[in-house]
XYZ file of C-alpha atoms in Angstrom:
770
model
C -17.791 -74.736 -33.598
C -17.171 -72.394 -30.672
C -13.838 -71.536 -29.083
C -14.293 -73.895 -26.137
C -14.933 -76.862 -28.439
C -11.786 -75.974 -30.373
C -9.869 -75.845 -27.082
C -11.169 -79.297 -26.227
C -10.257 -80.806 -29.573
C -6.780 -79.268 -29.344
C -6.401 -80.749 -25.883
C -7.437 -84.232 -27.040
C -5.014 -84.100 -29.962
C -2.275 -82.968 -27.594
C -3.020 -85.839 -25.218
C -3.134 -88.389 -28.051
C 0.251 -87.121 -29.191
C 1.768 -87.967 -25.816
C 1.326 -84.584 -24.172
C 0.749 -86.184 -20.759
C 4.423 -87.150 -20.553
C 6.024 -84.906 -23.116
C 9.520 -83.703 -22.297
C 9.666 -80.794 -24.708
C 7.780 -77.539 -24.496
C 5.108 -76.327 -26.899
C 6.665 -73.576 -28.998
C 4.265 -70.716 -29.782
C 4.191 -69.212 -33.253
C 6.720 -66.415 -33.569
C 9.491 -68.151 -31.615
C 12.783 -69.311 -33.051
C 12.787 -73.030 -32.221
C 16.577 -73.122 -32.024
C 16.997 -70.252 -29.574
C 13.512 -70.229 -28.023
C 13.559 -66.445 -28.468
C 11.233 -64.175 -30.467
C 12.001 -63.947 -34.178
C 13.441 -60.545 -34.961
C 10.904 -58.187 -36.485
C 7.872 -59.953 -35.050
C 5.971 -58.738 -31.979
C 6.749 -60.427 -28.635
C 4.944 -63.702 -28.102
C 2.633 -63.939 -25.109
C 2.442 -67.533 -23.968
C -1.006 -68.903 -23.190
C -0.497 -70.483 -19.783
C -4.115 -71.657 -19.714
C -3.166 -74.429 -22.126
C -1.267 -76.143 -19.319
C -4.216 -76.469 -16.934
C -5.815 -79.907 -16.812
C -8.493 -80.236 -14.106
C -8.449 -84.044 -14.468
C -4.963 -84.265 -12.961
C -5.211 -86.195 -9.706
C -8.841 -87.223 -10.286
C -8.088 -90.701 -8.918
C -7.270 -90.629 -5.212
C -4.632 -92.889 -3.651
C -7.004 -93.835 -0.829
C -9.332 -91.100 0.421
C -10.895 -87.998 -1.148
C -10.098 -87.235 -4.753
C -9.629 -84.052 -6.757
C -12.436 -83.049 -9.071
C -12.544 -81.112 -12.354
C -14.049 -78.038 -10.741
C -15.530 -75.342 -12.955
C -15.502 -71.945 -11.270
C -14.086 -68.450 -11.329
C -11.249 -67.667 -8.886
C -12.552 -67.588 -5.281
C -16.172 -67.233 -6.357
C -19.314 -68.756 -4.895
C -20.394 -71.163 -7.622
C -18.187 -74.210 -8.059
C -19.457 -77.206 -10.011
C -18.292 -80.632 -11.137
C -20.071 -83.746 -12.447
C -21.649 -85.919 -9.756
C -19.442 -89.013 -9.907
C -17.194 -90.934 -7.529
C -13.954 -90.143 -9.363
C -12.433 -90.377 -12.826
C -12.750 -94.182 -12.826
C -16.518 -93.865 -12.573
C -17.915 -93.937 -16.123
C -21.333 -92.726 -15.028
C -22.685 -89.511 -13.548
C -25.719 -88.974 -11.316
C -26.341 -85.500 -12.648
C -24.879 -82.031 -12.804
C -25.070 -79.712 -9.775
C -25.740 -76.000 -9.686
C -23.341 -75.465 -6.790
C -20.906 -77.423 -4.640
C -20.638 -76.444 -0.987
C -17.553 -78.619 -0.575
C -15.495 -79.747 -3.542
C -13.695 -82.394 -1.478
C -16.394 -84.581 0.050
C -18.321 -83.379 -2.083
C -21.566 -81.707 -1.024
C -23.668 -80.397 -3.903
C -27.033 -78.655 -4.061
C -29.682 -78.646 -6.786
C -29.061 -80.960 -9.721
C -29.956 -80.953 -13.404
C -29.922 -83.726 -16.004
C -31.237 -84.243 -19.537
C -33.543 -86.986 -20.806
C -35.151 -87.798 -24.148
C -38.160 -89.661 -25.513
C -41.077 -90.656 -23.308
C -40.258 -89.711 -19.730
C -40.099 -92.750 -17.447
C -39.149 -93.420 -13.834
C -35.594 -94.439 -14.742
C -34.887 -91.045 -16.275
C -34.902 -89.515 -12.789
C -32.739 -92.061 -11.066
C -30.506 -93.915 -13.482
C -26.844 -93.077 -13.686
C -25.758 -91.674 -17.026
C -22.865 -93.232 -18.932
C -20.343 -90.885 -20.508
C -17.230 -91.237 -22.673
C -14.020 -89.988 -21.029
C -12.420 -89.184 -24.369
C -15.288 -86.913 -25.370
C -15.018 -84.833 -22.219
C -13.561 -81.328 -22.110
C -12.430 -79.919 -18.778
C -11.317 -76.333 -18.438
C -11.432 -74.101 -15.351
C -14.311 -72.088 -16.863
C -15.971 -74.752 -19.052
C -16.980 -78.406 -18.919
C -18.484 -80.628 -21.597
C -19.243 -84.318 -21.812
C -21.237 -86.691 -23.994
C -23.793 -89.024 -22.444
C -22.895 -91.806 -24.792
C -25.983 -94.011 -24.297
C -28.304 -91.057 -24.787
C -26.358 -89.280 -27.528
C -26.745 -86.034 -25.574
C -23.989 -83.449 -25.333
C -23.788 -81.512 -22.037
C -21.939 -78.183 -21.863
C -21.506 -75.970 -18.841
C -19.929 -72.629 -17.980
C -20.153 -70.390 -14.925
C -20.152 -66.853 -13.574
C -19.735 -65.646 -10.009
C -23.112 -66.669 -8.635
C -24.555 -68.974 -11.266
C -23.986 -70.383 -14.701
C -25.446 -71.984 -17.812
C -25.997 -75.511 -19.025
C -26.461 -76.283 -22.716
C -27.875 -79.655 -23.745
C -27.600 -80.779 -27.369
C -30.080 -83.551 -28.203
C -30.352 -85.772 -31.287
C -32.626 -84.409 -33.997
C -36.316 -85.132 -33.890
C -36.710 -86.402 -30.335
C -38.773 -85.256 -27.384
C -36.418 -83.436 -25.015
C -36.508 -82.993 -21.231
C -34.484 -81.029 -18.707
C -35.006 -82.439 -15.210
C -34.338 -80.553 -11.991
C -33.987 -82.417 -8.705
C -32.728 -81.793 -5.181
C -29.739 -83.327 -3.434
C -31.022 -82.856 0.116
C -34.356 -83.097 1.926
C -37.733 -81.541 1.129
C -36.644 -79.160 -1.595
C -39.232 -76.867 -3.160
C -39.706 -75.577 -6.712
C -42.107 -73.053 -8.193
C -42.677 -72.600 -11.925
C -43.944 -69.232 -13.158
C -46.168 -68.652 -16.188
C -43.137 -67.688 -18.275
C -41.463 -71.010 -17.341
C -38.909 -69.339 -15.110
C -38.274 -71.354 -11.995
C -37.390 -70.628 -8.398
C -36.295 -73.197 -5.866
C -35.215 -73.760 -2.296
C -32.974 -76.509 -1.012
C -32.864 -77.344 2.695
C -29.214 -78.196 3.128
C -27.830 -80.619 5.678
C -24.117 -81.018 6.314
C -24.174 -84.794 6.427
C -21.138 -84.958 8.702
C -22.041 -82.448 11.372
C -25.760 -81.819 10.766
C -25.511 -78.096 10.122
C -28.647 -76.878 8.396
C -29.320 -74.000 6.066
C -31.153 -72.908 2.947
C -29.980 -72.314 -0.586
C -32.067 -70.702 -3.291
C -32.046 -70.660 -7.077
C -33.665 -68.840 -9.983
C -33.472 -70.134 -13.529
C -34.829 -69.822 -17.054
C -35.053 -72.159 -20.030
C -34.641 -71.402 -23.688
C -37.600 -71.798 -26.007
C -41.120 -72.622 -24.832
C -41.112 -75.835 -22.831
C -44.115 -77.507 -21.247
C -43.516 -77.710 -17.505
C -44.509 -80.159 -14.812
C -43.835 -80.264 -11.090
C -43.806 -83.396 -8.963
C -44.638 -82.940 -5.303
C -43.465 -85.261 -2.535
C -45.343 -85.602 0.753
C -43.697 -85.629 4.169
C -43.024 -89.363 3.928
C -41.203 -88.809 0.617
C -42.961 -91.914 -0.700
C -45.975 -90.636 -2.649
C -46.125 -88.074 -5.375
C -48.822 -86.162 -7.191
C -48.141 -85.109 -10.737
C -48.928 -81.900 -12.554
C -48.766 -82.870 -16.199
C -48.605 -86.187 -18.026
C -45.524 -87.666 -16.363
C -44.686 -90.986 -14.773
C -44.388 -91.183 -10.995
C -40.714 -91.044 -9.977
C -39.545 -93.142 -7.067
C -36.992 -92.842 -4.249
C -36.690 -89.071 -4.356
C -36.776 -86.324 -1.773
C -38.726 -83.131 -2.257
C -40.142 -81.635 -5.412
C -38.904 -82.421 -8.911
C -39.381 -80.487 -12.137
C -39.431 -81.513 -15.778
C -39.281 -79.060 -18.661
C -40.326 -80.834 -21.859
C -39.764 -79.855 -25.507
C -41.447 -81.356 -28.571
C -39.651 -83.103 -31.415
C -39.991 -79.983 -33.570
C -38.334 -77.694 -31.006
C -34.640 -76.753 -31.443
C -32.195 -79.537 -30.640
C -30.161 -77.342 -28.263
C -31.740 -76.374 -24.949
C -30.174 -73.858 -22.562
C -30.778 -73.624 -18.841
C -29.306 -70.576 -17.139
C -29.441 -70.087 -13.393
C -28.260 -68.125 -10.387
C -28.077 -69.208 -6.771
C -28.285 -67.363 -3.479
C -27.943 -67.997 0.227
C -30.200 -64.996 0.968
C -33.512 -65.587 -0.832
C -35.192 -66.563 -4.074
C -35.638 -62.866 -4.797
C -31.887 -62.318 -4.427
C -31.210 -65.296 -6.674
C -33.306 -63.573 -9.344
C -31.347 -60.338 -8.833
C -28.084 -62.276 -9.162
C -29.439 -63.761 -12.384
C -30.439 -60.406 -13.826
C -27.062 -58.919 -12.983
C -24.955 -61.688 -14.523
C -26.919 -63.863 -16.930
C -29.936 -62.059 -18.389
C -28.084 -60.343 -21.233
C -25.195 -62.620 -22.135
C -24.897 -65.675 -24.372
C -23.417 -69.008 -23.391
C -20.335 -68.454 -25.540
C -19.865 -64.911 -24.237
C -20.024 -66.152 -20.630
C -17.461 -68.844 -21.414
C -15.171 -66.296 -23.079
C -15.567 -63.974 -20.100
C -14.588 -66.776 -17.729
C -11.591 -67.666 -19.847
C -10.382 -64.051 -19.757
C -10.710 -63.945 -15.959
C -8.676 -67.135 -15.595
C -6.079 -65.917 -18.070
C -5.467 -62.833 -15.958
C -5.266 -64.797 -12.709
C -3.024 -67.566 -13.984
C -0.838 -65.194 -15.986
C 0.221 -63.417 -12.814
C 2.963 -66.057 -12.526
C 4.985 -66.647 -15.678
C 7.511 -69.444 -15.957
C 10.155 -70.214 -18.549
C 12.006 -73.458 -19.084
C 10.961 -76.773 -17.632
C 9.022 -79.439 -19.489
C 5.444 -79.368 -20.694
C 4.644 -81.925 -18.007
C 6.081 -79.695 -15.276
C 4.165 -76.688 -16.572
C 0.953 -78.698 -16.642
C 1.469 -79.782 -13.035
C 2.405 -76.257 -11.967
C -0.428 -74.328 -13.599
C -3.016 -76.918 -12.614
C -1.827 -76.574 -9.024
C -2.083 -72.788 -9.326
C -5.648 -73.111 -10.646
C -6.544 -75.322 -7.669
C -5.186 -72.799 -5.195
C -8.079 -70.501 -6.173
C -10.858 -72.884 -5.098
C -10.906 -71.383 -1.573
C -12.042 -69.147 0.070
C -15.285 -68.213 -1.747
C -16.930 -64.794 -2.005
C -20.552 -65.060 -0.789
C -21.393 -61.384 -1.233
C -24.592 -60.826 -3.216
C -25.457 -57.286 -4.218
C -23.673 -55.639 -1.304
C -24.962 -58.062 1.330
C -24.447 -61.630 2.482
C -26.099 -64.319 4.561
C -24.180 -65.372 7.659
C -24.607 -68.856 9.040
C -23.050 -67.574 12.270
C -26.029 -65.519 13.393
C -28.531 -66.567 10.676
C -28.895 -62.992 9.517
C -28.418 -61.052 6.300
C -25.793 -58.310 6.614
C -25.181 -55.254 4.473
C -21.510 -54.843 3.705
C -19.681 -52.959 0.964
C -16.733 -55.264 1.523
C -16.606 -58.806 0.127
C -17.410 -61.574 2.583
C -15.592 -64.906 2.251
C -16.074 -68.353 3.732
C -15.146 -72.029 3.163
C -11.696 -72.617 4.580
C -9.786 -75.315 6.479
C -7.258 -73.393 8.527
C -5.463 -76.575 9.656
C -4.203 -77.137 6.125
C -4.644 -73.807 4.391
C -2.484 -71.697 6.730
C 0.635 -73.523 5.508
C 0.850 -72.296 1.910
C -2.542 -71.306 0.495
C -2.964 -68.157 2.591
C 0.754 -67.240 2.259
C 0.444 -67.568 -1.523
C -2.489 -65.158 -1.508
C -0.451 -62.746 0.622
C 1.803 -62.469 -2.416
C -0.679 -62.584 -5.288
C -3.588 -60.639 -3.812
C -2.886 -59.119 -0.394
C -6.008 -56.920 -0.496
C -8.164 -60.002 -0.978
C -6.338 -61.774 1.851
C -7.210 -58.830 4.068
C -10.868 -59.174 3.070
C -10.742 -62.852 3.980
C -9.231 -62.153 7.375
C -11.857 -59.482 8.017
C -14.419 -62.143 7.139
C -13.011 -64.239 9.985
C -13.401 -61.239 12.283
C -17.015 -60.820 11.131
C -17.752 -64.459 11.834
C -16.215 -64.112 15.285
C -18.358 -61.091 16.079
C -21.479 -62.883 14.847
C -20.912 -66.194 16.652
C -18.695 -65.445 19.622
C -15.932 -67.781 18.429
C -13.136 -67.383 15.910
C -13.937 -70.034 13.266
C -11.430 -72.630 12.112
C -13.365 -74.508 9.420
C -15.782 -71.807 8.279
C -18.521 -72.912 5.920
C -21.548 -71.107 4.522
C -23.806 -72.286 7.333
C -21.378 -72.036 10.253
C -18.090 -73.288 11.607
C -17.671 -76.967 10.919
C -15.900 -78.877 13.698
C -12.754 -80.090 11.992
C -9.286 -81.293 12.951
C -7.612 -79.412 15.808
C -5.762 -76.217 16.698
C -6.561 -72.541 16.228
C -4.504 -71.867 13.109
C -6.464 -68.754 12.223
C -4.122 -67.133 14.769
C -1.150 -68.010 12.577
C -2.916 -66.641 9.489
C -3.569 -63.292 11.190
C 0.020 -62.987 12.379
C 1.509 -64.031 9.049
C -0.515 -61.512 7.080
C 0.133 -58.693 9.559
C 3.893 -59.214 9.399
C 3.684 -59.136 5.616
C 2.140 -55.691 5.698
C -1.509 -56.763 5.331
C -3.382 -54.707 7.882
C -6.696 -53.970 6.190
C -8.648 -55.928 8.796
C -9.682 -55.184 12.374
C -6.460 -56.316 14.041
C -7.575 -55.638 17.607
C -10.819 -57.528 17.156
C -8.855 -60.348 15.525
C -6.590 -60.570 18.567
C -9.648 -60.534 20.807
C -11.064 -63.540 18.961
C -7.714 -65.348 18.976
C -7.484 -64.760 22.719
C -10.974 -66.102 23.370
C -10.251 -69.317 21.466
C -6.934 -69.702 23.295
C -8.469 -69.216 26.729
C -12.045 -70.443 26.510
C -12.503 -72.936 23.655
C -12.193 -76.705 23.720
C -8.989 -78.008 22.168
C -10.460 -81.420 21.324
C -10.156 -82.430 17.688
C -13.281 -82.138 15.544
C -15.146 -80.402 18.353
C -16.450 -76.862 18.740
C -17.572 -75.123 21.898
C -16.360 -74.030 25.329
C -13.449 -75.514 27.218
C -13.606 -78.199 29.885
C -11.349 -79.871 32.406
C -8.847 -81.027 29.769
C -8.159 -77.435 28.742
C -7.758 -76.342 32.345
C -5.210 -79.132 32.739
C -3.368 -77.903 29.630
C -3.228 -74.330 30.897
C -1.848 -75.509 34.253
C 0.520 -78.307 33.209
C 1.508 -77.312 29.666
C 0.384 -80.455 27.839
C -2.837 -82.195 26.904
C -3.306 -85.373 28.973
C -3.653 -88.725 27.184
C -5.374 -91.963 28.069
C -3.584 -95.285 28.266
C -4.430 -97.982 25.743
C -7.780 -99.466 26.672
C -8.537 -96.819 29.281
C -12.130 -95.608 29.171
C -12.777 -91.947 28.432
C -13.688 -90.108 31.629
C -13.924 -86.508 30.403
C -17.595 -85.676 29.744
C -16.853 -83.313 26.826
C -14.633 -85.822 25.016
C -17.103 -88.595 25.788
C -20.042 -86.616 24.432
C -18.293 -85.927 21.155
C -16.783 -89.389 20.728
C -13.466 -87.704 20.044
C -10.010 -89.160 20.459
C -7.976 -86.706 22.492
C -5.122 -86.528 19.957
C -3.078 -85.350 22.932
C 0.303 -84.960 21.241
C -1.086 -83.264 18.134
C -3.195 -80.910 20.260
C -0.222 -79.961 22.451
C 2.023 -79.175 19.478
C -0.717 -77.179 17.753
C -1.458 -75.289 20.960
C 2.195 -74.321 21.264
C 2.275 -72.895 17.744
C -1.095 -71.154 18.043
C -0.215 -69.623 21.441
C 3.049 -68.384 19.936
C 1.006 -66.603 17.269
C -1.241 -65.022 19.920
C 1.808 -63.828 21.832
C 3.552 -62.454 18.750
C 0.523 -60.588 17.379
C -0.104 -59.131 20.828
C 3.479 -57.883 20.816
C 3.001 -56.361 17.364
C -0.134 -54.566 18.559
C 1.447 -53.325 21.788
C -0.483 -55.574 24.185
C 2.432 -56.507 26.409
C 0.327 -58.278 29.041
C -1.045 -60.795 26.538
C 2.362 -61.149 24.918
C 4.034 -62.040 28.215
C 1.226 -64.359 29.273
C 1.314 -66.446 26.120
C 5.035 -66.358 25.308
C 5.867 -69.258 27.685
C 3.074 -71.378 26.209
C 4.940 -71.407 22.893
C 7.352 -73.877 24.488
C 4.751 -76.323 25.822
C 5.771 -78.752 23.105
C 8.919 -79.496 25.089
C 6.823 -81.116 27.825
C 6.131 -84.117 25.571
C 9.641 -84.626 24.198
C 11.056 -88.057 25.004
C 14.849 -88.091 24.856
C 14.827 -91.879 24.928
C 12.612 -92.251 21.879
C 13.646 -88.972 20.244
C 9.961 -88.321 19.595
C 7.023 -86.448 21.026
C 5.151 -88.981 23.144
C 1.878 -88.826 25.105
C 1.711 -88.393 28.878
C -1.159 -89.150 31.220
C -2.595 -86.709 33.746
C -0.044 -87.891 36.343
C 2.889 -86.978 34.137
C 3.746 -90.583 33.242
C 4.586 -91.617 29.704
C 1.905 -93.571 27.857
C 3.573 -96.633 26.388
C 2.633 -96.944 22.716
C 4.357 -97.783 19.466
C 4.484 -94.306 17.868
C 4.899 -95.833 14.432
C 1.872 -98.126 14.344
C -0.308 -96.813 17.186
C -1.171 -93.198 16.843
C -4.599 -92.042 15.737
C -5.722 -91.565 19.336
C -2.535 -89.730 20.326
C -1.511 -87.932 17.145
C -3.983 -87.233 14.330
C -4.084 -88.602 10.761
C -0.332 -89.283 11.041
C 1.936 -91.125 13.453
C 4.620 -90.006 15.891
C 7.329 -89.967 13.229
C 5.522 -87.195 11.370
C 4.719 -85.198 14.492
C 8.380 -85.349 15.475
C 8.816 -82.339 13.175
C 5.628 -80.499 14.192
C 7.270 -77.491 15.843
C 7.052 -75.079 12.929
C 7.343 -71.933 15.030
C 10.539 -72.972 16.868
C 12.750 -75.157 14.698
C 15.788 -73.845 16.553
C 14.291 -75.126 19.802
C 13.603 -78.503 18.235
C 17.199 -78.703 17.033
C 18.339 -78.025 20.582
C 16.059 -80.777 21.936
C 17.573 -83.264 19.532
C 21.128 -82.362 20.468
C 22.271 -79.972 17.751
C 22.335 -79.540 13.989
C 24.246 -82.713 13.217
C 21.833 -84.925 15.134
C 18.868 -83.020 13.691
C 20.167 -83.649 10.166
C 20.845 -87.317 10.900
C 17.310 -87.766 12.232
C 15.893 -86.039 9.149
C 17.912 -88.343 6.908
C 16.582 -91.391 8.707
C 13.015 -90.107 8.551
C 13.082 -90.399 4.764
C 14.494 -93.955 5.064
C 12.624 -95.378 8.045
C 10.581 -98.509 7.349
C 6.849 -98.818 7.961
C 7.160 -101.344 10.781
C 4.384 -103.433 9.236
C 3.014 -104.459 5.869
C 1.849 -101.620 3.678
C -1.727 -102.884 3.899
C -1.597 -102.946 7.694
C 0.007 -99.507 7.812
C -2.652 -97.946 5.577
C -5.429 -99.582 7.577
C -4.204 -97.534 10.547
C -3.098 -94.380 8.717
C -5.100 -93.976 5.485
C -4.083 -90.298 5.281
C -0.352 -91.077 5.145
C -0.084 -91.470 1.393
C 2.769 -90.383 -0.846
C 5.271 -92.158 1.386
C 9.056 -91.892 1.279
C 10.210 -93.756 4.356
C 7.962 -92.254 7.033
C 7.536 -88.986 5.144
C 3.989 -88.570 3.836
C 3.532 -86.006 1.079
C -0.170 -86.836 0.968
C -1.084 -85.075 4.212
C -0.707 -81.556 5.584
C 1.310 -82.518 8.663
C 4.361 -83.202 6.486
C 4.392 -80.319 4.028
C 7.178 -78.327 5.702
C 9.495 -81.231 6.515
C 11.605 -81.440 3.305
C 12.531 -77.775 3.770
C 13.986 -78.354 7.241
C 17.367 -79.357 5.830
C 17.871 -75.627 5.243
C 18.366 -75.410 9.022
C 21.321 -77.811 8.786
C 24.822 -77.558 7.360
C 23.669 -79.373 4.216
C 20.778 -77.402 2.712
C 21.342 -79.181 -0.606
C 19.280 -82.025 0.818
C 16.199 -79.805 0.714
C 16.952 -79.226 -2.970
C 17.317 -82.960 -3.522
C 14.116 -83.947 -1.758
C 11.808 -81.230 -3.064
C 12.848 -81.999 -6.632
C 12.438 -85.728 -6.009
C 8.994 -85.329 -4.432
C 7.698 -83.161 -7.271
C 9.124 -85.546 -9.854
C 7.782 -88.740 -8.258
C 4.454 -87.734 -6.779
C 3.179 -84.844 -8.889
C 2.667 -86.002 -12.456
C 0.289 -84.506 -15.000
C -1.974 -87.572 -15.020
C -5.213 -88.627 -13.336
C -3.007 -90.330 -10.717
C -0.814 -87.267 -10.316
C -1.630 -86.114 -6.769
C -0.455 -88.291 -3.841
C -3.195 -87.595 -1.309
C -6.151 -85.550 -0.162
C -5.509 -82.237 -1.901
C -8.039 -80.571 0.420
C -9.166 -77.754 -1.814
C -5.884 -76.002 -2.581
C -3.758 -76.712 0.479
C -1.441 -79.221 -1.198
C -1.560 -77.488 -4.570
C -0.281 -74.277 -2.995
C 2.703 -76.194 -1.621
C 3.404 -77.460 -5.145
C 3.265 -73.909 -6.521
C 5.817 -72.686 -3.985
C 8.138 -75.684 -4.279
C 8.128 -75.529 -8.077
C 9.018 -71.817 -7.926
C 11.938 -72.579 -5.627
C 10.970 -70.985 -2.320
C 8.618 -71.753 0.555
C 7.117 -70.049 3.662
C 8.412 -72.734 6.017
C 7.366 -70.767 9.123
C 4.015 -69.016 8.610
C 3.917 -66.140 11.042
C 7.407 -65.046 10.034
C 7.831 -62.933 6.863
C 10.637 -65.064 5.470
C 11.015 -67.615 2.670
C 13.496 -70.459 2.463
C 14.986 -71.326 -0.913
C 15.039 -74.642 -2.740
C 15.653 -75.852 -6.291
C 13.101 -74.434 -8.762
C 11.727 -76.460 -11.656
C 11.999 -73.553 -14.063
C 14.858 -71.419 -15.325
C 12.890 -68.212 -14.806
C 9.845 -67.316 -12.712
C 8.230 -63.896 -12.799
C 5.492 -62.896 -10.367
C 3.564 -59.777 -11.304
C 2.781 -58.083 -7.995
C -0.336 -56.003 -7.257
C 1.867 -52.992 -6.448
C 2.991 -52.832 -10.083
C 6.377 -54.403 -9.455
C 7.597 -57.879 -10.344
C 9.584 -60.447 -8.387
C 11.939 -62.439 -10.575
C 13.761 -65.689 -9.848
C 16.401 -66.786 -12.332
C 17.898 -70.272 -12.040
C 20.786 -70.197 -14.489
C 21.469 -73.597 -16.027
C 18.507 -75.226 -14.293
C 17.762 -78.770 -15.525
C 16.916 -82.233 -14.227
C 20.533 -82.873 -13.306
C 21.557 -79.284 -12.605
C 19.331 -78.993 -9.566
C 21.818 -77.967 -6.872
C 22.301 -74.323 -5.940
C 25.932 -73.227 -6.230
C 25.316 -69.723 -4.917
C 22.415 -67.306 -4.554
C 22.206 -63.548 -5.056
C 19.383 -61.203 -4.135
C 19.552 -57.953 -6.103
C 23.216 -58.626 -6.789
C 24.075 -59.314 -3.136
C 25.359 -62.797 -2.429
C 23.350 -64.629 0.207
C 25.200 -66.528 2.906
C 22.029 -68.477 3.758
C 19.194 -69.698 1.575
C 16.604 -67.273 2.890
C 15.050 -63.993 1.796
C 12.361 -61.730 3.224
C 8.835 -60.976 2.118
C 9.939 -57.364 1.801
C 12.598 -58.418 -0.709
C 9.841 -60.045 -2.717
C 7.259 -57.247 -2.678
C 9.947 -54.657 -3.441
C 10.320 -56.372 -6.794
C 13.571 -58.139 -6.050
C 15.571 -60.367 -8.368
C 16.864 -63.653 -6.972
C 19.555 -65.326 -9.066
C 20.516 -68.937 -8.442
C 23.521 -70.469 -10.146
C 22.744 -74.156 -10.628
C 25.059 -77.136 -10.879
C 25.108 -80.924 -10.864
C 26.874 -81.397 -7.544
C 25.763 -80.198 -4.093
C 27.376 -77.249 -2.343
C 27.539 -77.461 1.449
C 27.244 -74.645 3.966
C 25.765 -72.172 1.508
């Protein structure tokens, strides 16, 4: 029995013992159970934080996209997960070699085992598995295909991985390779190594590209290749195999006799450059390493990454939620560098580059906490990622917002890459071409369409925005007249676009000021206040206006997708992240601001829950009108720190974590979006949050743990101590940074990277005006 199997058995025993909801911590050997301190005379105990990661947490979505038990190394190219709908699905369609998008998902190449005489059904049938025989670790996955009595194991490297199939004794064994997209090609060499090409289509936005693979099989299988014609309906067969049906492209079967070993290994590497590069990737990573060694190597890499943040106190359940969230924060961006070069979908060329190239990001959600978290844990890597954005801008002519392997996917709205550049720069991360970054930010701000889910040059709507300071909306039932919006079938999302434009233009102005470009700074500074043009004093909300400056009469609670985006007007009421002070002034001062915040968490839906969700399926994790399940709301609970009663932030962040983030398959309240929500959980659980990305400050809330230590890349450590922290002792009595009492619950990024110590005295009753 190997180490990974032991890990899995330990996990199952832990779960059967009630570990999912346990309220007491696991005590490592060498600790005094009474004092929770090392036993005198024994060496210090290093806690294994990997034990708390459970990739199945949140594998059942409330409504939309679900989390998946992704196997990968931190921020690396190959990410895999079983091909199933979600955790409720007791069957899989196969096992991919790579996932381009772990959310939707979009996978390429697929492998599956079969036994006995090969028949048509072996290629197409879904395979039943047993949930309780599944092992999910960040670096390792295993499941049993219960009807077939076949054990599937999987582990990964940076640009490939290995599958190990364990068959019953004395049966004919097959490993089948298929494609997930159109017209894929395979070629089998005399030594039974295999190369393949997959012609990838982004099913949502029809981006096209190629992915390549190289693989080898253990033993001496007999191979066969099945070739589909252009109509995908007829197949010729090389070898004595049945004719598979309803498949695209070429398929491969590698067959083993009854007398061959029961365990079959398939090891592979992938590439976006060429089949030859895939083979080089294979030779570099997988030619001279065993399955168990690769798994152990992956475990060591994850141990180092996860161990960078050490927590003490809290419950086992809280640690499981926390460390699983931390693991998920590493799913983006991905390093697509292969042997000192990379393929760019932005100019369809291969580039030589000694620096790592990254892609796969959703700036609309990831700028909030995922990129700020990386600014702390790995600032050099964050600089590489920002330089990757600059590279993509130079190659395509536009600064990307939803960069993928094969180009910028049109997604959501706003140019939040501008905020990411500013935030990193002000946190001392300057190892990217800052002037070229500003150039790209400026081009997007002046020449790109602002329409949601649309890429390309500006039109009349943008010219209107530049002149009038808001994006014009249509009245209910009014036909779309703008040719760009009409061509893309896009709702204008006028309020959401205006608020995002204000924030993004603020970032352009501020970075220009940092870089000494006063002309750009002065030009864009006024645009930061465009949000005020849509503030309705009567409704105390941001409301749409038409191109004549008249209010568009809608119910902002139940009518909104065409005017806001994914959320309603009650959420977007707080969407002025860059100028909370200005928003407070609009509302009439701190007291009114606080009162409105209070009501936001109590406001009714205005309709039945079913009717509400039919209009706003993204607004899950509701508390009143607050929606923890969507990115628009992430910063809102922290806004009480701008009032005279910051204890309410402590109350709500604790409540939200306790109610909506459990260590179960139902334990995530919405579309996690590849690390965006998980990064918020990491910050909130640690007790501080970057409420205003673009400003190098953190606001403080109630941590879940009595001590948090972050090992910083500069060799120092930031420490947060919450004395007396518990479920009831959640309110901050006073705060000290390096022995200096804080008069407000804020500290700077410089305090953190200098290796500061933040001490919070906790109590059961709130303290006002801290």
